[in-house]
Amino acid sequence: MKRRRIGLLLLTVAAALLSLIPFTPASAAATATVYYKTSWNPANIHYGINGTWTAVPGVAMDTACAGWKKKTVDLGTATTFQVTFNNASGTWDNNNGRDYTIGTGVTTVQDGVVTGNAVAPCGTASPSPSASPSASPSPTGGTTATVFYYRKTKGWSTVNIHYQPAGGSWTSVPGVVMGEETCADWAKKTIDLGSATGLKAAFNNGSGTWDNNNGADYTIGLGVTTVRDGVVRADAPAPCVPEPPDETAPSVPTELTATATGTTVRIAWKASTDNVAVTGYEISRVKGSEEPLVRQAGSVTYNDSGLDAQTTYTYKVRAFDAAGNTSAYTAAVSVKTGDAPQPPTEGAPLGGDPRDDTIYFVMTARFYDGDTANDRGGGQHTKSGNAANDDPMFRGDFKGLIDKLDYIKGLGFSAIWITPVVLNRSDYDYHGYHGWDFYRIDTRLETPGATYQDLINKAHAKGIKIFQDVVYNHSSRWGAKGLFVPPVYGVLNEQWKWLYSKKEPGREYDPMEERQGDDADLTPAQNAMAKGRPYNGDLWSTAEPAGNTCRNWGTPTGYYSPEGYTIYNCQWPSPTSGMFPAKYYHQCWIGNWEGEDSRSCWLHDDLADFNTENAEVQKYLIDAYNRYIDMGVDGFRVDTAVHIPRVTWNRRFLPALYDHITAKFGAQAAKDFYVFGEVAAFVNDKWNRGSVNHSAQFYTWKERKEYSADDTAAALEQYNYEQQLGTGNQPTSTNAFLNGNAYHAPDHTKFSGMNIIDMRMHMNFSDAQNAFNNGKDSDDSTNDATYNAVYVDSHDYGPNKSGFRYSGGTDAWAENMSLMWTFRGIPTLYYGSEIEFQKGKQIDCGPTCPLANTGRAYYGGNIEGDVTASGFGVVSSASGAVANTLSQPLVKHVQRLNQIRRAIPALRKGQYSTENVSGQIAYKRRFTDGSVDSFVLVTVSGNATFTGIPNGTYVDAVTGDSKTVTGGTLSINLSGKGNMRAYVLNLSGNPAPGKIGTDGPYLK
């Protein structure tokens, strides 16, 4: 999860600029007293003054009173500073990636709302001298502000306005009810401002859900103001009074341009004006003597894709408003397309039920370096400390994976989940989640003879599947090539010329071509900052380009970088600046991670949030990922799935995916293609804080009703409909459960097509018992939990949302593995966990510390040497460091677990039951299909008794022990954490396999 991948830490120059400080003349020493509302104990404050930050995790805060923590900070000559908070265990509040800006005096921070010049909430401090002595911010008499707030989009029945008149104090939280009479969709409040000329405001529903303009609050003046979906309209007509008809046409658009890239034409123009508002634009396209084809656009750019190669097209544009008034057309412009793109190389998936697999998860760039020629450190190579370790961020590659396929097969894994492969564009993008060109493989991963296609083909030749990590939710901060890449303000002045490449006509971004830090035009200090940065001359412009939609182009913001450099508008990505058109990208920051906006707002400035309800965006992503399906990948792990509405998945992306596989490879291949989504729900509850829309199992179901044809409207309708139904009215399933001792055919008629990562078990893998109990509790609300991907930790989090790799100990790891490999679901292991690699290390710290110190460290040193696998979980020869790695206790454990699981169908695909089973971690499983009938009794780490089971002979796969049951009861005596018994019923035509493998450190 990106939001989660980045967290507090500054990944790039752009992210660093989020901690900017306003330029202020030096002043006398000052202090800031910060009160933070939280249930955390302890709570830390991590802060930066003039660009210098405290060491992570910051400084412990004192308890002020119940529910509040307090810390006084000496600011020196500074008047503001940047602040984040954390619970000392890896959970952060960093204002959704933007940090909090706090000034001198007393400040409270509650539910994301910063209140300056505040009264101490615990009655232990006096207000700042600049604060109003009155508790009421609304003097009587004088001028008024009438505020209308559009509540229909939010679905709020009650609206409060929490406000601060200019020069006054904020109202008490949650503010004042907007209860004046008005029409149904709006809330209204008239505020007496006395001598004040305006106010700042935030809105809430009285139950903890806020709209605070993404942390910036709303600025509102005198008279009538409307606030609708984040847009403030001053001097507005009352929204419930009909306005006179609009009969004025918009002005004619100007400066129309058309540029061809292959068979896509991008047209852009300068915006029209209108007496009310321009609603959109009509684009007329003519090819030869054909009739004009008319399309519509909501912004001042349009990508016309899928055109004929080497063909001339002519375009003209006109504007229209909501009343249907249209301007005249622009003068026409013509452009000739280029060559058609080369068709992708194709392969074929291996096929087979994904539950027959176990998955090894690798970060390709951090696994094994097969070819040093494609290693790249990027612009953060030195700053991060990676250079000192000779450890470039892009180090591993596809050749490295190909070279170590036998290591992975020797562990017993038959599938590899790899991080995203598309061409990334960010300054610290080794992980792959900053996709820029979704139609190209990242050049830092491929080498001649070791392309992505080569990896797929060679893995398949060894019987290993490739599950590709895919991102539908967002692109990089610089947009998506072929869809929309925003123009960026840049200037080659003495402050910024190290950052911007000199423009070279026709040259494009290629991360393999890094600046060497030897530019004669730069000083040594500037060259040091420029070194490692790829060409970006294709992005920036000093002059405002045609088609720009970003507001206040190139004007100083009043902020400065940590180095003291002037920051300009449109220099860095933001959803609220107009840089990214609403047609292609959402226009807001997430304010509530369990709110509707979490599905339609930005996670972080590095992750430009696609407007996935737009048909062009959908086509761009569908066509891109169809190319990888055609290459023969075997499944998709879907990143940030929860940040796209379920109805959009069910209407658009999932049907398109399965339809393409069916057309290409047949219906069985589509059935076998494994899609598992990351629906990050970091709670220990069955339902994520009571929100069905934010719970993992919710995404496994089809829709239950029809919604509007418009995808944006449908998303909101679906959200509200399901929220109102609540957790008690969600569908249930018995697909994971036995009927007594009998397997029954699962009912997948309501299956959405998306399986899930088992977040409930992941969160509770601090111990196996906890994970087992919690996993069972969610299975009746999942369409078929036997398809869940199950892991302990990953590249993002450890159990309980820990920011550190699992460090529970070798015995605990063994117990977790014994559960994962025998309970329902598909076992998944993060690379290196087989030797407790980097245990207890912080998983991700961005470029603020070396990768070698993190849970994403380079693994290659542990697997140097030669290894040959003669089967899954069987190594016939090994030499060098890899031989030592293969001798480690958890390696031996996972090898045998894989052998046992592969030999017993019930452990791979069986339904389960704990009925008539005693024992802490004990269950029975069965799978029946045609001539296959597999029944097994499992206990992990302790004794168990099974009653009411079929009579017959049961043989343990761990010891070979045989027990004959005549009265329906079998008891197992077992000791040793991580040890296990798996007694298989010996049936005619389905004999028990007997002892599988050799005794090891845990299975014995």
mmCIF file of N, CA, C and O in Angstrom, residues 694-727:
data_model
loop_
_atom_site.group_PDB
_atom_site.id
_atom_site.type_symbol
_atom_site.label_atom_id
_atom_site.label_comp_id
_atom_site.label_asym_id
_atom_site.label_seq_id
_atom_site.Cartn_x
_atom_site.Cartn_y
_atom_site.Cartn_z
ATOM 1 N N HIS A 694 -14.882 -0.965 3.632
ATOM 2 C CA HIS A 694 -13.440 -0.955 3.874
ATOM 3 C C HIS A 694 -12.958 -2.265 4.484
ATOM 4 O O HIS A 694 -11.870 -2.310 5.062
ATOM 5 N N SER A 695 -13.736 -3.315 4.335
ATOM 6 C CA SER A 695 -13.392 -4.621 4.883
ATOM 7 C C SER A 695 -13.001 -5.562 3.753
ATOM 8 O O SER A 695 -13.621 -5.554 2.680
ATOM 9 N N ALA A 696 -11.981 -6.374 4.008
ATOM 10 C CA ALA A 696 -11.400 -7.182 2.940
ATOM 11 C C ALA A 696 -12.421 -8.113 2.293
ATOM 12 O O ALA A 696 -12.533 -8.186 1.061
ATOM 13 N N GLN A 697 -13.210 -8.834 3.107
ATOM 14 C CA GLN A 697 -14.111 -9.837 2.565
ATOM 15 C C GLN A 697 -15.197 -9.237 1.676
ATOM 16 O O GLN A 697 -15.752 -9.909 0.810
ATOM 17 N N PHE A 698 -15.496 -7.949 1.851
ATOM 18 C CA PHE A 698 -16.520 -7.262 1.066
ATOM 19 C C PHE A 698 -16.209 -7.344 -0.426
ATOM 20 O O PHE A 698 -17.113 -7.407 -1.264
ATOM 21 N N TYR A 699 -14.917 -7.352 -0.767
ATOM 22 C CA TYR A 699 -14.508 -7.311 -2.170
ATOM 23 C C TYR A 699 -14.621 -8.661 -2.869
ATOM 24 O O TYR A 699 -14.397 -8.745 -4.076
ATOM 25 N N THR A 700 -14.979 -9.706 -2.138
ATOM 26 C CA THR A 700 -15.121 -11.019 -2.779
ATOM 27 C C THR A 700 -16.521 -11.253 -3.343
ATOM 28 O O THR A 700 -16.770 -12.307 -3.924
ATOM 29 N N TRP A 701 -17.411 -10.260 -3.203
ATOM 30 C CA TRP A 701 -18.810 -10.452 -3.587
ATOM 31 C C TRP A 701 -19.203 -9.596 -4.784
ATOM 32 O O TRP A 701 -18.721 -8.478 -4.955
ATOM 33 N N LYS A 702 -20.128 -10.113 -5.574
ATOM 34 C CA LYS A 702 -20.772 -9.339 -6.637
ATOM 35 C C LYS A 702 -21.690 -8.280 -6.023
ATOM 36 O O LYS A 702 -22.020 -8.329 -4.841
ATOM 37 N N GLU A 703 -22.152 -7.351 -6.869
ATOM 38 C CA GLU A 703 -23.144 -6.382 -6.399
ATOM 39 C C GLU A 703 -24.509 -7.059 -6.268
ATOM 40 O O GLU A 703 -24.819 -8.019 -6.980
ATOM 41 N N ARG A 704 -25.340 -6.472 -5.393
ATOM 42 C CA ARG A 704 -26.654 -7.060 -5.110
ATOM 43 C C ARG A 704 -27.792 -6.271 -5.734
ATOM 44 O O ARG A 704 -28.944 -6.662 -5.616
ATOM 45 N N LYS A 705 -27.492 -5.145 -6.338
ATOM 46 C CA LYS A 705 -28.536 -4.352 -6.975
ATOM 47 C C LYS A 705 -27.936 -3.559 -8.118
ATOM 48 O O LYS A 705 -26.724 -3.467 -8.267
ATOM 49 N N GLU A 706 -28.813 -2.971 -8.912
ATOM 50 C CA GLU A 706 -28.391 -2.132 -10.032
ATOM 51 C C GLU A 706 -28.197 -0.696 -9.543
ATOM 52 O O GLU A 706 -28.958 -0.204 -8.702
ATOM 53 N N TYR A 707 -27.178 -0.040 -10.086
ATOM 54 C CA TYR A 707 -26.920 1.362 -9.763
ATOM 55 C C TYR A 707 -26.953 2.188 -11.047
ATOM 56 O O TYR A 707 -27.119 1.658 -12.150
ATOM 57 N N SER A 708 -26.780 3.486 -10.902
ATOM 58 C CA SER A 708 -26.813 4.387 -12.056
ATOM 59 C C SER A 708 -25.792 3.947 -13.101
ATOM 60 O O SER A 708 -24.751 3.360 -12.781
ATOM 61 N N ALA A 709 -26.082 4.281 -14.350
ATOM 62 C CA ALA A 709 -25.172 3.928 -15.439
ATOM 63 C C ALA A 709 -23.847 4.662 -15.303
ATOM 64 O O ALA A 709 -22.788 4.140 -15.667
ATOM 65 N N ASP A 710 -23.885 5.872 -14.777
ATOM 66 C CA ASP A 710 -22.668 6.649 -14.573
ATOM 67 C C ASP A 710 -21.857 6.032 -13.437
ATOM 68 O O ASP A 710 -22.361 5.838 -12.331
ATOM 69 N N ASP A 711 -20.573 5.741 -13.695
ATOM 70 C CA ASP A 711 -19.767 5.028 -12.706
ATOM 71 C C ASP A 711 -19.508 5.853 -11.446
ATOM 72 O O ASP A 711 -19.413 5.290 -10.342
ATOM 73 N N THR A 712 -19.377 7.158 -11.590
ATOM 74 C CA THR A 712 -19.142 7.992 -10.409
ATOM 75 C C THR A 712 -20.362 7.988 -9.507
ATOM 76 O O THR A 712 -20.262 7.818 -8.281
ATOM 77 N N ALA A 713 -21.528 8.152 -10.099
ATOM 78 C CA ALA A 713 -22.761 8.120 -9.312
ATOM 79 C C ALA A 713 -22.969 6.727 -8.711
ATOM 80 O O ALA A 713 -23.366 6.595 -7.541
ATOM 81 N N ALA A 714 -22.675 5.696 -9.493
ATOM 82 C CA ALA A 714 -22.870 4.328 -9.003
ATOM 83 C C ALA A 714 -21.981 4.041 -7.797
ATOM 84 O O ALA A 714 -22.398 3.361 -6.863
ATOM 85 N N ALA A 715 -20.754 4.561 -7.823
ATOM 86 C CA ALA A 715 -19.834 4.317 -6.707
ATOM 87 C C ALA A 715 -20.387 4.883 -5.404
ATOM 88 O O ALA A 715 -20.331 4.229 -4.359
ATOM 89 N N LEU A 716 -20.919 6.093 -5.465
ATOM 90 C CA LEU A 716 -21.474 6.701 -4.254
ATOM 91 C C LEU A 716 -22.748 5.986 -3.826
ATOM 92 O O LEU A 716 -22.976 5.739 -2.632
ATOM 93 N N GLU A 717 -23.588 5.611 -4.783
ATOM 94 C CA GLU A 717 -24.813 4.880 -4.458
ATOM 95 C C GLU A 717 -24.492 3.545 -3.787
ATOM 96 O O GLU A 717 -25.123 3.176 -2.795
ATOM 97 N N GLN A 718 -23.520 2.848 -4.355
ATOM 98 C CA GLN A 718 -23.140 1.557 -3.782
ATOM 99 C C GLN A 718 -22.589 1.725 -2.374
ATOM 100 O O GLN A 718 -22.934 0.965 -1.462
ATOM 101 N N TYR A 719 -21.745 2.731 -2.185
ATOM 102 C CA TYR A 719 -21.166 2.974 -0.862
ATOM 103 C C TYR A 719 -22.270 3.219 0.167
ATOM 104 O O TYR A 719 -22.301 2.590 1.230
ATOM 105 N N ASN A 720 -23.166 4.122 -0.155
ATOM 106 C CA ASN A 720 -24.228 4.472 0.791
ATOM 107 C C ASN A 720 -25.174 3.300 1.042
ATOM 108 O O ASN A 720 -25.594 3.041 2.177
ATOM 109 N N TYR A 721 -25.504 2.584 -0.026
ATOM 110 C CA TYR A 721 -26.420 1.448 0.113
ATOM 111 C C TYR A 721 -25.848 0.391 1.058
ATOM 112 O O TYR A 721 -26.521 -0.068 1.997
ATOM 113 N N GLU A 722 -24.593 0.022 0.846
ATOM 114 C CA GLU A 722 -24.005 -1.022 1.664
ATOM 115 C C GLU A 722 -23.715 -0.537 3.085
ATOM 116 O O GLU A 722 -23.861 -1.297 4.047
ATOM 117 N N GLN A 723 -23.312 0.730 3.241
ATOM 118 C CA GLN A 723 -23.085 1.246 4.582
ATOM 119 C C GLN A 723 -24.378 1.228 5.398
ATOM 120 O O GLN A 723 -24.382 0.913 6.585
ATOM 121 N N GLN A 724 -25.465 1.593 4.739
ATOM 122 C CA GLN A 724 -26.743 1.637 5.454
ATOM 123 C C GLN A 724 -27.233 0.230 5.808
ATOM 124 O O GLN A 724 -27.847 0.021 6.855
ATOM 125 N N LEU A 725 -26.950 -0.740 4.932
ATOM 126 C CA LEU A 725 -27.309 -2.120 5.266
ATOM 127 C C LEU A 725 -26.491 -2.602 6.463
ATOM 128 O O LEU A 725 -26.996 -3.339 7.314
ATOM 129 N N GLY A 726 -25.221 -2.186 6.521
ATOM 130 C CA GLY A 726 -24.387 -2.503 7.661
ATOM 131 C C GLY A 726 -23.854 -3.918 7.658
ATOM 132 O O GLY A 726 -24.118 -4.718 6.748
ATOM 133 N N THR A 727 -23.121 -4.240 8.703
ATOM 134 C CA THR A 727 -22.431 -5.527 8.758
ATOM 135 C C THR A 727 -23.389 -6.704 8.931
ATOM 136 O O THR A 727 -23.109 -7.808 8.469
#
